[in-house]
Short mmCIF file of C-alpha atoms in Angstrom, two decimals:
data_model
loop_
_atom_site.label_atom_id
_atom_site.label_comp_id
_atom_site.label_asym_id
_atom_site.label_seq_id
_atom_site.Cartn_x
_atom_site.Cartn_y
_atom_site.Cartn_z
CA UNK J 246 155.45 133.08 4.16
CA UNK J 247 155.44 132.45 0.66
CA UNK J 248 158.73 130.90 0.73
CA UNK J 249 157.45 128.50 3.37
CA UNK J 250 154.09 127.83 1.08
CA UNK J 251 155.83 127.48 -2.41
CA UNK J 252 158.55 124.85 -0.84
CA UNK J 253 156.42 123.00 0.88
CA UNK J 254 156.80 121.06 4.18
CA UNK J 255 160.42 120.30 5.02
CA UNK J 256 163.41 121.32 6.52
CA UNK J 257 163.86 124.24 4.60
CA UNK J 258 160.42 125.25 5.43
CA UNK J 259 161.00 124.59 8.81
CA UNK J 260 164.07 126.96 9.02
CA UNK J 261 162.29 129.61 7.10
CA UNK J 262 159.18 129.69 9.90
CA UNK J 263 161.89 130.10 13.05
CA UNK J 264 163.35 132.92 11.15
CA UNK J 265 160.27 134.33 10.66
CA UNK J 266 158.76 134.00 14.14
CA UNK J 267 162.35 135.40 15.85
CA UNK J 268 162.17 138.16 13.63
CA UNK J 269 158.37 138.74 14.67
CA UNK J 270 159.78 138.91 17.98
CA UNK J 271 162.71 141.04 18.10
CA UNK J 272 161.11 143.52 16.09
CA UNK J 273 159.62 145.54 18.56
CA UNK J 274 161.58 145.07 21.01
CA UNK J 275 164.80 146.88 18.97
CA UNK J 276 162.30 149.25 17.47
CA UNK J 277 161.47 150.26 21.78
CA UNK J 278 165.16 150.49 22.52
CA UNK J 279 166.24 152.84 19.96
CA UNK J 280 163.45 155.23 20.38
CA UNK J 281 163.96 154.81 23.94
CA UNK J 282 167.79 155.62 23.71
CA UNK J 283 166.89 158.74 21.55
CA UNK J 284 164.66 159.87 24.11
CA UNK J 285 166.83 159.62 27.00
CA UNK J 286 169.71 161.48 24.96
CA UNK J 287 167.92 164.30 24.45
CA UNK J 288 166.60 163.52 20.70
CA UNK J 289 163.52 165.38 19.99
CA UNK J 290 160.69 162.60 18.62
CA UNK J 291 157.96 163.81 16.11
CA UNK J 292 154.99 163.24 16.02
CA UNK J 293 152.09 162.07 13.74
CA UNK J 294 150.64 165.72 13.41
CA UNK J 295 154.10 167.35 13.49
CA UNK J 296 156.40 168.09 10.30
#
């Protein structure tokens, strides 16, 4: 975001928002796969309360 604020409105700007907003997206949807890979292998997941 600051990127996108300190070089103002262009095509650079532009480019740096749709990078931002696909990695927004794909985020959590990687982050759901590979805990839900561990999980059906056998991978024991902590957690909060567990150390």
């Amino acid at each position: 975001m600051a990127l996108i604020i300190k070089s103002g409105f262009n095509l650079f700007s532009t480019r740096l928002f749709l990078i931002l907003i696909f990695i927004m997206m794909t985020s959590p949807i990687s982050n759901h796969i590979i805990v839900r890979s561990a999980y059906f292998n056998g991978i024991q997941i902590k957690g909060d309360n567990e150390k």
